[in-house]
Coordinates of C-alpha atoms in Angstrom, one line a residue:
M1 CA -0.1 0.0 -0.1
T2 CA 1.5 3.4 -0.8
E3 CA -1.3 6.0 -0.3
H4 CA -3.6 4.3 2.2
R5 CA -2.8 3.3 5.5
L6 CA -3.6 -0.3 6.0
A7 CA -4.9 -2.8 8.6
V8 CA -5.5 -6.4 8.0
V9 CA -8.3 -8.7 9.8
V10 CA -7.9 -12.2 9.5
L11 CA -11.0 -14.2 10.3
A12 CA -9.9 -17.5 12.1
A13 CA -12.8 -18.3 14.3
G14 CA -14.0 -21.5 12.8
M15 CA -13.1 -24.6 14.5
G16 CA -13.1 -26.8 11.4
T17 CA -15.3 -29.6 12.6
R18 CA -15.0 -31.3 9.2
M19 CA -11.2 -31.7 10.1
K20 CA -12.1 -34.3 12.4
S21 CA -9.0 -33.2 14.4
S22 CA -8.5 -31.7 17.8
R23 CA -6.0 -29.2 16.5
P24 CA -7.7 -25.8 15.3
K25 CA -8.1 -25.9 11.5
V26 CA -6.0 -22.7 10.8
L27 CA -2.9 -24.4 12.8
H28 CA -2.8 -27.5 10.2
E29 CA 0.5 -27.0 8.2
V30 CA 1.1 -26.7 4.6
A31 CA 4.6 -27.1 3.5
G32 CA 5.7 -26.9 7.2
K33 CA 4.1 -23.9 8.1
P34 CA 0.6 -23.4 9.8
M35 CA -2.0 -21.9 7.3
L36 CA -2.7 -19.0 9.5
H37 CA 0.9 -18.1 9.2
H38 CA 0.9 -18.3 5.5
V39 CA -1.9 -15.8 5.1
L40 CA -0.2 -13.5 7.7
D41 CA 3.0 -13.7 6.0
T42 CA 1.4 -13.1 2.6
S43 CA -0.5 -9.8 3.9
A44 CA 2.9 -8.7 5.3
A45 CA 4.0 -7.8 1.8
L46 CA 1.5 -5.1 1.9
A47 CA 3.1 -3.6 5.0
P48 CA 0.0 -3.1 7.1
E49 CA 0.4 -1.0 10.1
R50 CA -1.5 -3.6 12.3
S51 CA -3.2 -7.0 12.2
V52 CA -5.9 -8.4 14.0
V53 CA -6.8 -12.1 14.1
V54 CA -10.6 -13.0 14.9
I55 CA -10.8 -16.0 16.8
G56 CA -13.4 -18.1 18.7
A57 CA -13.9 -18.7 22.3
G58 CA -11.4 -21.3 23.9
M59 CA -8.8 -21.1 21.0
E60 CA -5.8 -20.3 23.1
A61 CA -3.6 -22.3 20.6
V62 CA -4.5 -19.9 17.7
E63 CA -4.0 -17.1 19.8
A64 CA -0.4 -18.2 21.0
A65 CA 0.3 -18.7 17.4
C66 CA -0.4 -15.3 16.3
R67 CA 3.3 -14.1 17.2
G68 CA 2.5 -10.6 18.4
H69 CA -0.6 -9.8 16.4
R70 CA -3.5 -8.8 18.2
T71 CA -6.5 -11.0 18.8
V72 CA -10.2 -10.7 19.4
V73 CA -12.8 -13.1 20.3
Q74 CA -16.0 -13.7 18.6
S75 CA -18.6 -15.1 20.7
P76 CA -20.9 -16.4 19.8
Q77 CA -20.1 -16.7 16.1
K78 CA -22.8 -15.1 14.1
G79 CA -21.5 -14.9 10.5
T80 CA -18.5 -13.3 8.6
G81 CA -20.0 -9.7 8.9
H82 CA -20.3 -10.2 12.6
A83 CA -16.6 -11.4 12.7
V84 CA -15.3 -8.1 11.1
A85 CA -17.6 -6.0 13.4
C86 CA -15.9 -7.7 16.4
A87 CA -12.3 -6.3 15.2
S88 CA -13.9 -2.7 15.1
E89 CA -12.1 -1.8 18.6
A90 CA -8.9 -3.2 17.7
L91 CA -9.0 -1.2 14.5
E92 CA -9.6 2.4 16.1
G93 CA -7.8 4.8 13.6
F94 CA -8.9 3.1 10.6
H95 CA -12.6 4.0 10.9
G96 CA -15.0 6.4 12.4
A97 CA -14.2 10.1 13.2
N98 CA -10.8 9.5 14.5
G99 CA -8.9 8.2 11.5
R100 CA -9.5 6.9 7.9
G101 CA -7.7 3.8 6.5
T102 CA -8.2 0.8 4.3
V103 CA -9.0 -2.5 5.9
L104 CA -8.1 -5.6 4.3
V105 CA -10.2 -8.8 5.4
L106 CA -8.6 -12.3 4.9
Y107 CA -9.4 -15.9 5.9
G108 CA -7.1 -18.0 7.9
D109 CA -7.7 -21.1 5.9
T110 CA -6.8 -19.9 2.4
P111 CA -2.9 -20.7 2.4
L112 CA -2.4 -20.5 -1.3
L113 CA -3.4 -16.9 -1.8
T114 CA -0.5 -14.6 -3.1
S115 CA 0.8 -11.2 -2.2
E116 CA 0.6 -10.5 -6.0
T117 CA -3.2 -10.9 -6.0
L118 CA -3.3 -8.6 -2.8
R119 CA -1.1 -6.0 -4.6
R120 CA -3.6 -6.0 -7.6
M121 CA -6.6 -5.5 -5.2
A122 CA -4.6 -2.5 -3.5
A123 CA -3.7 -0.9 -7.0
L124 CA -7.2 -0.8 -8.1
R125 CA -8.3 0.8 -4.7
E126 CA -5.7 3.2 -5.1
G127 CA -6.2 4.0 -8.7
P128 CA -8.2 6.9 -10.3
D129 CA -11.6 4.9 -9.9
A130 CA -10.8 4.5 -6.2
P131 CA -13.6 2.3 -5.2
A132 CA -14.8 2.1 -1.9
L133 CA -14.8 -1.8 -1.8
V134 CA -12.7 -4.1 -4.0
A135 CA -14.0 -7.7 -3.9
L136 CA -11.8 -10.9 -4.8
G137 CA -13.7 -13.3 -7.3
F138 CA -12.8 -16.3 -9.0
R139 CA -14.3 -18.8 -11.7
P140 CA -14.3 -22.1 -10.3
A141 CA -14.8 -25.6 -12.4
D142 CA -17.4 -26.6 -9.9
T143 CA -19.4 -23.5 -8.5
T144 CA -21.5 -25.7 -6.0
G145 CA -21.7 -23.9 -2.6
Y146 CA -20.2 -20.5 -3.5
G147 CA -21.7 -17.2 -3.5
R148 CA -22.3 -15.5 -6.9
M149 CA -21.0 -12.1 -7.8
L150 CA -23.8 -9.9 -9.8
V151 CA -21.6 -7.4 -11.9
D152 CA -23.2 -4.6 -14.0
P153 CA -22.4 -5.4 -17.5
G154 CA -22.1 -2.0 -18.5
D155 CA -19.8 -0.3 -16.1
G156 CA -18.3 -3.5 -14.3
R157 CA -19.5 -2.3 -11.0
L158 CA -20.2 -5.1 -8.3
L159 CA -23.8 -4.7 -7.6
R160 CA -24.1 -7.3 -5.0
I161 CA -23.3 -11.0 -3.9
V162 CA -25.6 -13.6 -3.3
E163 CA -24.8 -16.6 -1.0
A164 CA -25.4 -20.0 -2.7
A165 CA -28.0 -20.9 0.1
D166 CA -30.1 -17.8 -1.0
A167 CA -29.6 -17.8 -4.7
G168 CA -32.3 -18.5 -7.3
P169 CA -31.7 -20.5 -10.3
D170 CA -30.6 -17.5 -12.6
E171 CA -28.2 -16.5 -10.0
L172 CA -26.7 -20.0 -9.6
A173 CA -26.0 -19.8 -13.2
I174 CA -23.5 -17.2 -12.8
G175 CA -19.9 -18.3 -13.3
L176 CA -18.1 -15.5 -11.4
C177 CA -18.0 -16.7 -7.5
N178 CA -17.1 -14.9 -4.4
G179 CA -13.5 -15.4 -3.1
G180 CA -14.3 -13.8 0.3
I181 CA -11.4 -11.5 0.2
L182 CA -12.1 -7.9 0.9
L183 CA -10.3 -4.5 0.6
G184 CA -12.2 -1.3 1.5
D185 CA -12.4 2.2 3.0
G186 CA -12.5 1.5 6.6
P187 CA -14.9 4.0 7.5
T188 CA -17.1 3.0 4.8
L189 CA -16.9 -0.7 5.7
F190 CA -17.8 -0.5 9.3
S191 CA -20.7 1.9 8.4
L192 CA -22.1 -0.5 6.1
L193 CA -21.6 -3.4 8.7
E194 CA -23.9 -1.8 10.9
R195 CA -26.9 -1.9 8.5
V196 CA -26.3 -5.7 7.7
G197 CA -29.1 -7.9 9.0
N198 CA -29.6 -11.7 9.4
D199 CA -32.6 -12.3 7.2
N200 CA -31.3 -15.2 5.0
A201 CA -31.3 -18.9 5.1
K202 CA -28.5 -19.3 7.9
G203 CA -29.8 -16.4 10.2
E204 CA -26.2 -14.9 9.9
Y205 CA -24.6 -11.5 9.3
Y206 CA -23.1 -11.8 6.0
L207 CA -20.0 -9.8 5.2
T208 CA -20.9 -10.0 1.3
D209 CA -24.1 -8.0 2.3
V210 CA -22.0 -4.9 2.6
Y211 CA -21.6 -4.9 -1.4
G212 CA -25.4 -4.5 -2.2
L213 CA -25.7 -1.7 0.8
A214 CA -22.8 0.2 -1.2
A215 CA -24.3 -0.2 -4.4
E216 CA -27.7 1.3 -3.1
A217 CA -25.6 4.0 -1.6
G218 CA -24.3 4.9 -5.0
L219 CA -20.8 3.9 -3.9
T220 CA -18.3 2.2 -6.5
T221 CA -17.5 -1.4 -5.9
R222 CA -15.1 -3.5 -8.1
V223 CA -13.9 -7.2 -8.5
V224 CA -10.4 -8.4 -9.1
E225 CA -10.3 -12.0 -10.2
A226 CA -7.8 -14.5 -9.3
D227 CA -7.1 -18.2 -10.1
E228 CA -9.3 -20.7 -8.5
E229 CA -6.2 -22.5 -6.8
E230 CA -5.4 -19.3 -4.9
L231 CA -8.9 -19.3 -3.2
L232 CA -8.8 -23.0 -2.1
G233 CA -10.3 -22.8 1.3
V234 CA -9.3 -25.7 3.5
N235 CA -12.3 -27.4 5.5
A236 CA -11.6 -31.1 5.4
Q237 CA -8.5 -33.3 5.4
A238 CA -8.7 -34.1 1.6
E239 CA -8.6 -30.2 0.9
L240 CA -5.7 -29.9 3.1
A241 CA -3.9 -32.5 1.1
H242 CA -5.1 -30.9 -2.0
A243 CA -3.6 -27.7 -0.6
E244 CA -0.3 -29.2 0.0
A245 CA -0.2 -30.8 -3.4
A246 CA -0.6 -27.1 -5.0
M247 CA 1.8 -25.8 -2.7
Q248 CA 4.5 -28.3 -3.7
R249 CA 4.1 -27.5 -7.2
R250 CA 4.7 -23.9 -6.6
L251 CA 7.8 -24.8 -4.6
R252 CA 9.3 -27.0 -7.1
A253 CA 8.6 -24.8 -10.1
A254 CA 10.4 -21.9 -8.2
A255 CA 13.3 -24.3 -7.2
M256 CA 13.8 -25.3 -10.6
A257 CA 13.6 -21.8 -12.0
G258 CA 16.2 -20.9 -9.7
G259 CA 18.6 -23.2 -10.9
A260 CA 18.2 -26.4 -9.1
T261 CA 18.1 -30.0 -10.6
L262 CA 15.2 -31.9 -9.2
I263 CA 15.5 -35.5 -10.9
D264 CA 12.0 -36.5 -10.5
P265 CA 10.2 -33.3 -9.1
E266 CA 6.9 -35.2 -8.1
T267 CA 8.7 -37.0 -5.6
V268 CA 10.4 -34.3 -3.8
W269 CA 8.8 -32.5 -1.1
L270 CA 10.0 -28.9 0.1
S271 CA 9.2 -26.9 3.0
H272 CA 8.0 -23.4 2.7
D273 CA 11.3 -22.0 3.5
T274 CA 13.5 -24.5 1.8
E275 CA 16.7 -22.5 -0.1
L276 CA 18.3 -24.4 -2.9
S277 CA 21.0 -22.4 -4.7
P278 CA 21.7 -23.2 -8.5
D279 CA 23.4 -26.2 -9.6
V280 CA 22.2 -28.3 -6.4
V281 CA 21.0 -31.6 -7.6
I282 CA 18.0 -33.3 -5.7
E283 CA 17.5 -37.0 -6.5
P284 CA 14.1 -38.7 -6.0
G285 CA 12.2 -39.4 -2.8
V286 CA 14.0 -36.4 -0.9
F287 CA 11.9 -34.8 2.0
F288 CA 12.8 -31.3 3.3
G289 CA 11.2 -30.0 6.5
P290 CA 11.7 -26.6 7.8
G291 CA 14.9 -24.7 8.1
V292 CA 17.1 -26.2 5.1
T293 CA 19.5 -24.4 3.0
V294 CA 21.7 -25.9 0.4
E295 CA 24.6 -24.5 -1.4
S296 CA 25.8 -24.6 -5.0
G297 CA 27.2 -28.1 -6.2
A298 CA 25.8 -29.9 -3.4
R299 CA 23.8 -33.2 -4.1
I300 CA 21.4 -34.9 -2.2
R301 CA 21.0 -38.4 -2.9
A302 CA 17.7 -40.5 -3.0
F303 CA 15.3 -41.0 0.1
S304 CA 17.1 -38.7 2.4
H305 CA 15.2 -36.6 5.1
L306 CA 16.6 -33.1 6.0
E307 CA 15.4 -30.8 8.6
G308 CA 17.0 -27.5 10.2
A309 CA 20.4 -28.4 8.4
H310 CA 22.9 -26.4 6.2
L311 CA 24.9 -28.1 3.4
G312 CA 27.8 -26.2 1.9
A313 CA 29.2 -26.0 -1.5
G314 CA 29.7 -29.5 -3.1
A315 CA 28.7 -31.6 0.0
V316 CA 26.9 -34.9 -0.9
V317 CA 24.3 -36.4 1.5
G318 CA 22.5 -40.0 1.2
P319 CA 21.0 -42.0 0.0
Y320 CA 19.0 -42.8 3.0
A321 CA 20.6 -40.2 5.1
R322 CA 18.9 -38.2 8.0
L323 CA 19.9 -34.5 8.9
R324 CA 18.2 -33.2 12.0
P325 CA 18.0 -29.6 13.4
G326 CA 21.5 -28.1 14.0
T327 CA 23.2 -29.9 11.5
R328 CA 25.9 -28.3 9.1
I329 CA 27.7 -30.2 6.4
D330 CA 30.7 -27.8 5.2
A331 CA 31.9 -27.7 1.7
G332 CA 32.9 -31.1 0.3
A333 CA 32.0 -33.2 3.1
R334 CA 30.1 -36.3 2.7
V335 CA 27.2 -38.1 4.7
G336 CA 26.4 -41.5 3.3
N337 CA 23.7 -44.1 3.6
F338 CA 21.8 -44.8 6.7
V339 CA 23.9 -42.1 8.5
E340 CA 22.1 -39.7 11.1
V341 CA 23.4 -36.4 11.9
K342 CA 21.9 -34.1 14.8
N343 CA 23.3 -30.7 16.1
A344 CA 26.7 -31.5 14.8
V345 CA 29.2 -29.9 12.0
L346 CA 31.1 -32.1 9.6
E347 CA 34.0 -29.5 8.5
P348 CA 35.1 -29.2 4.9
G349 CA 36.1 -32.7 3.5
A350 CA 35.0 -34.8 6.5
K351 CA 33.3 -38.1 5.7
A352 CA 30.8 -40.4 7.5
N353 CA 29.8 -42.7 4.8
H354 CA 28.1 -45.5 6.4
L355 CA 25.7 -46.5 9.0
S356 CA 26.4 -44.1 11.9
Y357 CA 24.9 -41.8 14.3
I358 CA 26.8 -38.3 15.0
G359 CA 24.9 -36.2 17.4
D360 CA 26.0 -33.1 19.2
A361 CA 29.5 -33.4 17.9
R362 CA 32.2 -31.7 15.7
V363 CA 34.0 -33.7 13.0
G364 CA 37.1 -31.8 11.9
A365 CA 38.0 -31.3 8.4
K366 CA 39.0 -34.2 6.4
A367 CA 38.4 -36.5 9.4
N368 CA 37.0 -40.1 8.5
V369 CA 34.0 -41.7 10.6
G370 CA 34.0 -45.5 9.9
A371 CA 30.9 -47.6 9.6
G372 CA 28.8 -48.3 12.6
T373 CA 30.2 -45.2 14.6
I374 CA 28.1 -43.6 17.2
T375 CA 28.6 -40.7 19.4
C376 CA 27.0 -41.6 22.8
N377 CA 25.7 -38.0 23.4
Y378 CA 23.0 -38.9 26.3
D379 CA 23.2 -40.4 29.6
G380 CA 19.7 -40.3 30.4
F381 CA 19.8 -36.7 32.2
G382 CA 21.7 -34.6 29.8
K383 CA 23.4 -34.1 26.4
F384 CA 27.2 -34.1 25.9
R385 CA 29.5 -33.1 23.1
T386 CA 32.3 -35.0 21.0
E387 CA 34.9 -33.3 19.3
I388 CA 36.6 -35.1 16.6
G389 CA 39.9 -33.6 15.2
A390 CA 41.1 -32.5 11.8
G391 CA 42.3 -35.6 9.9
A392 CA 41.4 -38.0 12.6
F393 CA 40.4 -41.4 11.6
I394 CA 37.6 -43.4 13.6
G395 CA 37.6 -47.0 12.9
S396 CA 34.5 -48.9 12.2
N397 CA 32.1 -49.9 15.1
T398 CA 33.3 -47.4 17.6
A399 CA 31.4 -45.9 20.4
L400 CA 32.7 -42.4 21.3
V401 CA 31.2 -41.7 24.9
A402 CA 30.7 -38.1 25.3
P403 CA 32.2 -35.6 26.5
V404 CA 35.1 -36.7 24.7
K405 CA 37.7 -35.3 22.5
I406 CA 39.8 -36.8 19.8
G407 CA 42.8 -35.0 18.6
D408 CA 44.0 -34.0 15.2
G409 CA 45.3 -36.8 13.2
A410 CA 44.3 -39.3 16.0
L411 CA 43.5 -42.6 15.1
V412 CA 40.8 -44.9 16.8
A413 CA 41.1 -48.6 16.4
A414 CA 37.8 -50.4 15.2
G415 CA 35.5 -51.9 17.7
S416 CA 36.8 -49.5 20.4
T417 CA 34.5 -47.6 23.2
I418 CA 36.4 -44.5 23.9
S419 CA 35.5 -42.7 27.1
R420 CA 38.5 -40.5 27.6
D421 CA 40.3 -37.9 25.6
V422 CA 42.8 -38.9 22.8
G423 CA 45.7 -36.7 22.1
D424 CA 46.7 -35.4 18.7
D425 CA 48.3 -38.1 16.5
D426 CA 47.7 -40.8 19.2
V427 CA 46.2 -44.3 18.5
A428 CA 43.4 -45.3 20.9
I429 CA 42.6 -49.1 21.2
E430 CA 39.9 -50.3 23.7
R431 CA 38.9 -53.7 23.1
A432 CA 39.0 -57.3 24.9
K433 CA 42.0 -59.5 24.0
Q434 CA 41.1 -61.8 21.3
Q435 CA 41.3 -65.7 22.1
I436 CA 41.8 -68.9 19.9
R437 CA 40.6 -72.1 21.0
P438 CA 41.7 -74.8 18.4
G439 CA 38.8 -77.3 17.7
A440 CA 36.5 -75.7 20.1
A441 CA 33.8 -75.3 17.7
A442 CA 33.5 -78.9 16.6
R443 CA 33.5 -79.9 20.3
F444 CA 30.7 -77.4 21.1
R445 CA 28.5 -78.7 18.2
Q446 CA 29.1 -82.3 19.5
F447 CA 28.0 -81.4 22.9
R448 CA 25.1 -79.4 22.1
G449 CA 23.9 -82.3 19.8
A450 CA 23.9 -84.9 22.4
T451 CA 22.3 -82.6 24.9
A452 CA 19.6 -81.9 22.4
S453 CA 19.1 -85.3 21.8
A454 CA 18.8 -86.4 25.4
E455 CA 16.2 -83.5 26.1
R456 CA 14.0 -84.9 23.0
K457 CA 13.9 -88.3 24.6
S458 CA 13.0 -87.0 28.0
G459 CA 10.5 -84.9 26.7
K460 CA 12.0 -81.7 28.2
A461 CA 12.7 -80.2 24.9
K462 CA 11.7 -76.7 24.9
A463 CA 8.9 -75.7 22.6
L464 CA 9.8 -73.2 19.9

């Protein structure tokens, strides 16, 4: 917004009973972020002076998720018009005698709405026509259940919106449907809301009635059209899955447009904040949770899972690797198959190629961690760190009992359990002395065979 002060009202009072979930509907996630946060972040692109979220009674979880935005409670819930009216006090300065501003009304269950669409609405509101109200419409393939927008064919003014439950056959034949989003002059909006009644099929106060009242008062109202996908409202789990699929298509397209190679895009799942640099290669079946950044030239092999991790240039991860929050894989480092890394750093050129767990640790530059190695970082009460120096070699099947430090260039023999620090260039061996008993295997088999035969004869053989 450039000329008008802006306030945002997000309607989020619905419990979403069709979701069949104890979690409030707007807190269900799309691409790793609650739907409500998608909407708030999208509206933030217009730099509003304040945002108000309208919630229902007992929705403390939603209130806590609003992250500094003001909330107001709609109780009882008597329709969308009533919900916006509940925000009146919180919008002091944007309506009434004490101020004048523009109010944008959004819905907390429309995660696919884009800031570009909102900017088009704002541009129309600020244009030469300066309509008092701007509505967002769309033309769905299936219009069932949507309110219809009646537009003057001569000058394009929006005359009124008729809810589907109150529409007649001629109105239901209209293809332009109400997307619910409203942008308008604050004083005008709240003045019109005072005149909205509830003489309709649901006995509710519809926000959509303000358009008809505005037309009757000689005010100009306009429609901006958006793609159907943007206005998908999520009311059930199947619709949530639809929204997720649509968001994934957007994220994959953006990643590839930015220069990342997705070998089989449909099998790669990205988070809302995944950052992939040019020349990154992502193999099939990779899942990105929130907080992952990948630098140029890195490769993530098939069926790996990453969350809260950073990969440096040229790093290689997987296949079947898991990187958990706090992980940093520096340039040229390698994490191989069935390796899990948590809150740890692999410095440039370090390797952990097979079947290992590296948690709460630092692995120095060009160090090698052998197959089956684990950092024993938890004693049942607290977490402790392991330090592995540059160029160190950790033999296979080693347990490093933290807190412990392995020096630069040190070598730990395979099969060792290390609980004390190892100095630079030292060799550490901790294992029981191997014993060889010639012929003992044959004698053992002979003994066990005779014992088993005796047990069968006496009826004492154990049931399998």
